[in-house]
């Protein structure tokens, strides 16, 4: 069934589409449709099973079960005399992104491109050294995938840093 922005579904469709339609310069007579079955089975999206497989791959290779995840943005590895944050971890195991199945690689200069598991002051955590950006050409579903992996390996708290 095709939806039109003016069709009511308890007010949700109409109200949520108005800002989007105005930003796209679409008029209220424009028809919007989606084949949800093809989207959910699309080969270019990470399925839950694939993300779960990435998490299992990592957990089979580490003894640390992180509860905190840190996405180290630009500058986070430049902590002066202490060195990169991930170097301060004990019991650490590092995975270059290219060694993790289905994981994208970071292309930003200065990003190490590694997932590092370890402990900081006895607290189990994992650090993502370098992230994936939309401006690098990665779709948003790929940019957000590492957060889904973090949740499946046990992360309950996430710290995200950037240079802004």
CSV table of N, CA and C in Angstrom, one decimal, residues 19-135:
chain,number,residue,atom,x,y,z
A,19,UNK,N,8.3,18.0,8.2
A,19,UNK,CA,9.6,18.6,8.1
A,19,UNK,C,10.5,18.0,7.0
A,20,UNK,N,10.4,16.7,6.9
A,20,UNK,CA,11.2,16.0,5.9
A,20,UNK,C,10.7,16.4,4.5
A,21,UNK,N,9.5,16.5,4.2
A,21,UNK,CA,8.9,16.9,2.9
A,21,UNK,C,9.3,18.3,2.6
A,22,UNK,N,9.2,19.2,3.6
A,22,UNK,CA,9.5,20.6,3.3
A,22,UNK,C,11.0,20.7,3.0
A,23,UNK,N,11.9,19.9,3.7
A,23,UNK,CA,13.3,20.0,3.4
A,23,UNK,C,13.7,19.4,2.0
A,24,UNK,N,12.8,18.5,1.6
A,24,UNK,CA,13.1,17.9,0.2
A,24,UNK,C,12.3,18.7,-0.9
A,25,UNK,N,11.6,19.7,-0.5
A,25,UNK,CA,10.8,20.5,-1.4
A,25,UNK,C,9.7,19.6,-2.2
A,26,UNK,N,9.1,18.6,-1.5
A,26,UNK,CA,8.1,17.8,-2.0
A,26,UNK,C,6.7,18.4,-1.7
A,27,UNK,N,5.8,18.3,-2.6
A,27,UNK,CA,4.5,18.9,-2.2
A,27,UNK,C,3.6,17.8,-1.6
A,28,UNK,N,2.5,18.2,-1.0
A,28,UNK,CA,1.7,17.2,-0.2
A,28,UNK,C,1.1,16.1,-1.1
A,29,UNK,N,1.1,16.3,-2.4
A,29,UNK,CA,0.5,15.3,-3.3
A,29,UNK,C,1.5,14.2,-3.7
A,30,UNK,N,2.8,14.3,-3.2
A,30,UNK,CA,3.8,13.3,-3.6
A,30,UNK,C,3.5,12.0,-2.9
A,31,UNK,N,3.7,10.9,-3.6
A,31,UNK,CA,3.5,9.6,-3.1
A,31,UNK,C,4.8,9.0,-2.6
A,32,UNK,N,4.8,8.5,-1.4
A,32,UNK,CA,5.9,7.9,-0.8
A,32,UNK,C,5.6,6.4,-0.6
A,33,UNK,N,6.5,5.5,-1.0
A,33,UNK,CA,6.2,4.1,-0.7
A,33,UNK,C,7.5,3.4,-0.4
A,34,UNK,N,7.4,2.3,0.3
A,34,UNK,CA,8.6,1.6,0.7
A,34,UNK,C,8.2,0.1,0.7
A,35,UNK,N,9.1,-0.7,0.1
A,35,UNK,CA,8.9,-2.1,0.2
A,35,UNK,C,9.7,-2.6,1.4
A,36,UNK,N,9.1,-2.7,2.6
A,36,UNK,CA,9.8,-3.0,3.8
A,36,UNK,C,10.5,-4.4,3.7
A,37,UNK,N,9.9,-5.3,3.0
A,37,UNK,CA,10.5,-6.7,2.9
A,37,UNK,C,11.8,-6.6,2.2
A,38,UNK,N,11.9,-5.8,1.2
A,38,UNK,CA,13.2,-5.7,0.4
A,38,UNK,C,14.2,-5.0,1.3
A,39,UNK,N,13.8,-4.0,2.1
A,39,UNK,CA,14.7,-3.3,2.9
A,39,UNK,C,15.3,-4.2,4.0
A,40,UNK,N,14.5,-5.0,4.6
A,40,UNK,CA,15.0,-5.8,5.7
A,40,UNK,C,15.8,-6.9,5.3
A,41,UNK,N,15.7,-7.4,4.0
A,41,UNK,CA,16.5,-8.4,3.5
A,41,UNK,C,17.6,-7.9,2.6
A,42,UNK,N,17.8,-6.6,2.5
A,42,UNK,CA,18.8,-6.0,1.6
A,42,UNK,C,20.2,-6.5,2.0
A,43,UNK,N,20.9,-6.9,1.0
A,43,UNK,CA,22.3,-7.4,1.2
A,43,UNK,C,23.2,-6.4,1.7
A,44,UNK,N,22.9,-5.1,1.5
A,44,UNK,CA,23.8,-4.1,2.0
A,44,UNK,C,23.6,-3.6,3.4
A,45,UNK,N,22.7,-4.2,4.1
A,45,UNK,CA,22.5,-3.8,5.5
A,45,UNK,C,23.0,-4.9,6.4
A,46,UNK,N,23.5,-4.5,7.6
A,46,UNK,CA,23.9,-5.5,8.6
A,46,UNK,C,22.7,-6.1,9.2
A,47,UNK,N,22.5,-7.4,9.1
A,47,UNK,CA,21.5,-8.1,9.9
A,47,UNK,C,21.9,-8.3,11.3
A,48,UNK,N,21.0,-8.5,12.2
A,48,UNK,CA,21.3,-8.8,13.6
A,48,UNK,C,22.3,-10.0,13.6
A,49,UNK,N,22.0,-11.0,12.8
A,49,UNK,CA,22.8,-12.2,12.8
A,49,UNK,C,24.3,-11.9,12.5
A,50,UNK,N,24.5,-11.0,11.5
A,50,UNK,CA,25.8,-10.7,11.1
A,50,UNK,C,26.5,-9.9,12.2
A,51,UNK,N,25.8,-8.9,12.8
A,51,UNK,CA,26.4,-8.2,13.9
A,51,UNK,C,26.7,-9.1,15.1
A,52,UNK,N,25.8,-10.0,15.3
A,52,UNK,CA,26.1,-11.0,16.4
A,52,UNK,C,27.3,-11.9,16.1
A,53,UNK,N,27.5,-12.2,14.8
A,53,UNK,CA,28.7,-12.9,14.4
A,53,UNK,C,30.0,-12.2,14.6
A,54,UNK,N,29.9,-10.9,14.4
A,54,UNK,CA,31.1,-10.0,14.6
A,54,UNK,C,31.4,-10.0,16.1
A,55,UNK,N,30.4,-9.9,16.9
A,55,UNK,CA,30.6,-9.9,18.4
A,55,UNK,C,31.1,-11.2,18.9
A,56,UNK,N,30.6,-12.3,18.4
A,56,UNK,CA,31.1,-13.6,18.8
A,56,UNK,C,32.6,-13.8,18.3
A,57,UNK,N,32.9,-13.3,17.1
A,57,UNK,CA,34.3,-13.4,16.7
A,57,UNK,C,35.2,-12.7,17.7
A,58,UNK,N,34.8,-11.5,18.1
A,58,UNK,CA,35.7,-10.8,19.1
A,58,UNK,C,35.7,-11.5,20.4
A,59,UNK,N,34.6,-11.9,21.0
A,59,UNK,CA,34.5,-12.5,22.3
A,59,UNK,C,35.3,-13.8,22.4
A,60,UNK,N,35.4,-14.5,21.3
A,60,UNK,CA,36.1,-15.8,21.3
A,60,UNK,C,37.6,-15.6,21.4
A,61,UNK,N,38.1,-14.3,21.2
A,61,UNK,CA,39.5,-14.0,21.2
A,61,UNK,C,39.9,-13.1,22.4
A,62,UNK,N,39.0,-12.8,23.3
A,62,UNK,CA,39.4,-12.0,24.4
A,62,UNK,C,38.9,-12.6,25.7
A,63,UNK,N,39.5,-12.2,26.8
A,63,UNK,CA,39.0,-12.7,28.1
A,63,UNK,C,38.3,-11.6,28.8
A,64,UNK,N,38.5,-10.3,28.4
A,64,UNK,CA,37.9,-9.2,29.0
A,64,UNK,C,36.4,-9.0,28.4
A,65,UNK,N,35.5,-8.8,29.3
A,65,UNK,CA,34.1,-8.6,28.9
A,65,UNK,C,33.8,-7.1,29.2
A,66,UNK,N,33.9,-6.2,28.3
A,66,UNK,CA,33.8,-4.8,28.6
A,66,UNK,C,32.4,-4.4,28.9
A,67,UNK,N,32.3,-3.4,29.9
A,67,UNK,CA,31.1,-2.8,30.2
A,67,UNK,C,31.0,-1.4,29.8
A,68,UNK,N,32.2,-0.8,29.4
A,68,UNK,CA,32.3,0.5,28.9
A,68,UNK,C,32.9,0.5,27.6
A,69,UNK,N,32.3,1.3,26.6
A,69,UNK,CA,32.9,1.4,25.3
A,69,UNK,C,33.3,2.9,25.1
A,70,UNK,N,34.5,3.1,24.5
A,70,UNK,CA,34.9,4.4,24.2
A,70,UNK,C,35.2,4.6,22.8
A,71,UNK,N,34.6,5.5,22.1
A,71,UNK,CA,34.9,5.8,20.7
A,71,UNK,C,35.9,7.0,20.7
A,72,UNK,N,37.1,6.7,20.5
A,72,UNK,CA,38.2,7.7,20.5
A,72,UNK,C,38.1,8.5,19.3
A,73,UNK,N,37.7,9.8,19.4
A,73,UNK,CA,37.7,10.7,18.3
A,73,UNK,C,39.0,11.3,18.0
A,74,UNK,N,39.1,12.1,17.1
A,74,UNK,CA,40.4,12.8,16.8
A,74,UNK,C,40.9,13.5,18.0
A,75,UNK,N,42.2,13.4,18.3
A,75,UNK,CA,42.8,14.0,19.4
A,75,UNK,C,42.8,13.1,20.7
A,76,UNK,N,41.9,12.1,20.7
A,76,UNK,CA,41.8,11.3,21.9
A,76,UNK,C,43.1,10.4,22.1
A,77,UNK,N,43.8,10.2,21.0
A,77,UNK,CA,45.1,9.4,21.1
A,77,UNK,C,46.3,10.4,21.4
A,78,UNK,N,46.0,11.6,21.6
A,78,UNK,CA,47.1,12.6,21.8
A,78,UNK,C,47.0,13.1,23.2
A,79,UNK,N,47.3,12.3,24.2
A,79,UNK,CA,47.1,12.7,25.6
A,79,UNK,C,48.4,13.1,26.2
A,80,UNK,N,49.3,13.7,25.4
A,80,UNK,CA,50.6,14.2,26.0
A,80,UNK,C,51.5,13.0,26.4
A,81,UNK,N,52.1,13.2,27.5
A,81,UNK,CA,53.1,12.2,27.9
A,81,UNK,C,52.6,10.8,28.2
A,82,UNK,N,51.3,10.7,28.5
A,82,UNK,CA,50.7,9.4,28.7
A,82,UNK,C,50.6,8.5,27.5
A,83,UNK,N,50.6,9.2,26.3
A,83,UNK,CA,50.4,8.4,25.1
A,83,UNK,C,48.9,8.1,24.8
A,84,UNK,N,48.7,7.4,23.7
A,84,UNK,CA,47.3,7.0,23.4
A,84,UNK,C,46.6,6.3,24.5
A,85,UNK,N,45.3,6.6,24.6
A,85,UNK,CA,44.4,6.1,25.6
A,85,UNK,C,44.5,4.5,25.6
A,86,UNK,N,44.4,4.0,24.5
A,86,UNK,CA,44.4,2.5,24.4
A,86,UNK,C,45.7,1.9,24.9
A,87,UNK,N,46.8,2.7,24.8
A,87,UNK,CA,48.1,2.1,25.3
A,87,UNK,C,48.1,2.1,26.9
A,88,UNK,N,47.2,2.8,27.5
A,88,UNK,CA,47.1,2.7,29.0
A,88,UNK,C,46.4,1.5,29.5
A,89,UNK,N,45.8,0.8,28.6
A,89,UNK,CA,45.0,-0.4,29.1
A,89,UNK,C,45.9,-1.5,29.5
A,90,UNK,N,45.5,-2.3,30.4
A,90,UNK,CA,46.2,-3.5,30.8
A,90,UNK,C,45.4,-4.7,30.2
A,91,UNK,N,46.0,-5.9,30.2
A,91,UNK,CA,45.4,-7.1,29.6
A,91,UNK,C,44.7,-6.8,28.3
A,92,UNK,N,45.4,-6.0,27.5
A,92,UNK,CA,44.8,-5.6,26.2
A,92,UNK,C,45.0,-6.6,25.1
A,93,UNK,N,44.0,-6.6,24.2
A,93,UNK,CA,44.0,-7.3,22.9
A,93,UNK,C,43.5,-6.3,21.9
A,94,UNK,N,44.3,-6.1,20.8
A,94,UNK,CA,43.9,-5.2,19.8
A,94,UNK,C,43.6,-5.9,18.5
A,95,UNK,N,42.6,-5.4,17.8
A,95,UNK,CA,42.1,-6.0,16.5
A,95,UNK,C,42.2,-4.9,15.5
A,96,UNK,N,43.1,-4.9,14.6
A,96,UNK,CA,43.0,-4.0,13.4
A,96,UNK,C,41.7,-4.2,12.7
A,97,UNK,N,41.0,-3.2,12.3
A,97,UNK,CA,39.7,-3.3,11.7
A,97,UNK,C,39.7,-4.3,10.5
A,98,UNK,N,40.8,-4.3,9.8
A,98,UNK,CA,40.8,-5.1,8.6
A,98,UNK,C,40.8,-6.6,8.9
A,99,UNK,N,41.1,-7.0,10.2
A,99,UNK,CA,41.1,-8.4,10.6
A,99,UNK,C,39.8,-8.8,11.2
A,100,UNK,N,38.8,-7.9,11.3
A,100,UNK,CA,37.5,-8.3,11.9
A,100,UNK,C,36.5,-8.5,10.7
A,101,UNK,N,35.9,-9.6,10.6
A,101,UNK,CA,35.0,-9.9,9.5
A,101,UNK,C,33.9,-8.8,9.4
A,102,UNK,N,33.7,-8.4,8.2
A,102,UNK,CA,32.6,-7.5,7.8
A,102,UNK,C,32.7,-6.1,8.5
A,103,UNK,N,33.9,-5.8,9.0
A,103,UNK,CA,34.1,-4.5,9.6
A,103,UNK,C,34.7,-3.5,8.6
A,104,UNK,N,34.2,-2.3,8.5
A,104,UNK,CA,34.8,-1.3,7.6
A,104,UNK,C,36.2,-0.9,8.1
A,105,UNK,N,36.9,-0.2,7.3
A,105,UNK,CA,38.2,0.3,7.7
A,105,UNK,C,38.2,1.9,7.8
A,106,UNK,N,38.9,2.4,8.7
A,106,UNK,CA,39.0,3.8,8.9
A,106,UNK,C,39.9,4.4,7.9
A,107,UNK,N,39.6,5.5,7.2
A,107,UNK,CA,40.4,6.1,6.2
A,107,UNK,C,41.0,7.5,6.6
A,108,UNK,N,40.6,7.9,7.8
A,108,UNK,CA,41.0,9.2,8.3
A,108,UNK,C,42.5,9.2,8.8
A,109,UNK,N,43.4,10.0,8.2
A,109,UNK,CA,44.8,10.0,8.7
A,109,UNK,C,44.8,10.2,10.2
A,110,UNK,N,45.7,9.5,10.9
A,110,UNK,CA,45.8,9.6,12.3
A,110,UNK,C,45.0,8.7,13.1
A,111,UNK,N,44.0,8.1,12.5
A,111,UNK,CA,43.1,7.1,13.2
A,111,UNK,C,43.8,5.7,13.1
A,112,UNK,N,44.0,5.1,14.2
A,112,UNK,CA,44.7,3.8,14.2
A,112,UNK,C,43.9,2.7,13.5
A,113,UNK,N,42.6,2.8,13.6
A,113,UNK,CA,41.8,1.7,13.0
A,113,UNK,C,41.9,0.4,13.7
A,114,UNK,N,41.7,0.5,15.0
A,114,UNK,CA,41.7,-0.7,15.8
A,114,UNK,C,40.6,-0.7,16.9
A,115,UNK,N,40.1,-1.9,17.2
A,115,UNK,CA,39.3,-2.1,18.4
A,115,UNK,C,40.3,-2.7,19.5
A,116,UNK,N,40.3,-2.1,20.6
A,116,UNK,CA,41.2,-2.5,21.7
A,116,UNK,C,40.4,-2.9,22.9
A,117,UNK,N,40.5,-4.1,23.4
A,117,UNK,CA,39.9,-4.6,24.6
A,117,UNK,C,40.9,-4.6,25.7
A,118,UNK,N,40.5,-4.2,26.9
A,118,UNK,CA,41.4,-4.2,28.1
A,118,UNK,C,40.8,-3.7,29.3
A,119,UNK,N,41.7,-3.3,30.3
A,119,UNK,CA,41.2,-2.7,31.5
A,119,UNK,C,41.9,-1.4,31.8
A,120,UNK,N,41.1,-0.5,32.3
A,120,UNK,CA,41.7,0.8,32.7
A,120,UNK,C,41.3,1.0,34.2
A,121,UNK,N,42.3,1.0,35.0
A,121,UNK,CA,42.1,1.0,36.5
A,121,UNK,C,41.2,-0.1,36.9
A,122,UNK,N,41.4,-1.3,36.3
A,122,UNK,CA,40.6,-2.5,36.7
A,122,UNK,C,39.2,-2.6,36.1
A,123,UNK,N,38.8,-1.6,35.3
A,123,UNK,CA,37.5,-1.5,34.7
A,123,UNK,C,37.6,-2.1,33.3
A,124,UNK,N,36.8,-3.1,32.9
A,124,UNK,CA,36.9,-3.7,31.6
A,124,UNK,C,36.2,-2.8,30.6
A,125,UNK,N,37.0,-2.5,29.5
A,125,UNK,CA,36.4,-1.6,28.5
A,125,UNK,C,37.0,-2.0,27.1
A,126,UNK,N,36.4,-1.4,26.1
A,126,UNK,CA,36.9,-1.5,24.8
A,126,UNK,C,37.0,-0.1,24.1
A,127,UNK,N,38.0,0.1,23.4
A,127,UNK,CA,38.2,1.4,22.7
A,127,UNK,C,38.2,1.2,21.2
A,128,UNK,N,37.5,2.1,20.6
A,128,UNK,CA,37.4,2.1,19.1
A,128,UNK,C,38.4,3.2,18.7
A,129,UNK,N,39.5,2.9,18.1
A,129,UNK,CA,40.5,3.9,17.7
A,129,UNK,C,40.3,4.2,16.2
A,130,UNK,N,39.5,5.3,16.0
A,130,UNK,CA,39.1,5.6,14.7
A,130,UNK,C,37.7,5.1,14.4
A,131,UNK,N,36.9,6.0,13.9
A,131,UNK,CA,35.5,5.6,13.5
A,131,UNK,C,35.3,5.8,12.1
A,132,UNK,N,34.1,5.4,11.6
A,132,UNK,CA,33.8,5.5,10.2
A,132,UNK,C,32.8,6.7,10.0
A,133,UNK,N,33.1,7.5,9.0
A,133,UNK,CA,32.3,8.7,8.8
A,133,UNK,C,31.5,8.7,7.5
A,134,UNK,N,30.4,9.3,7.6
A,134,UNK,CA,29.5,9.5,6.4
A,134,UNK,C,30.3,10.2,5.3
A,135,UNK,N,31.1,11.2,5.7
A,135,UNK,CA,31.9,11.9,4.6
A,135,UNK,C,32.9,11.1,4.0
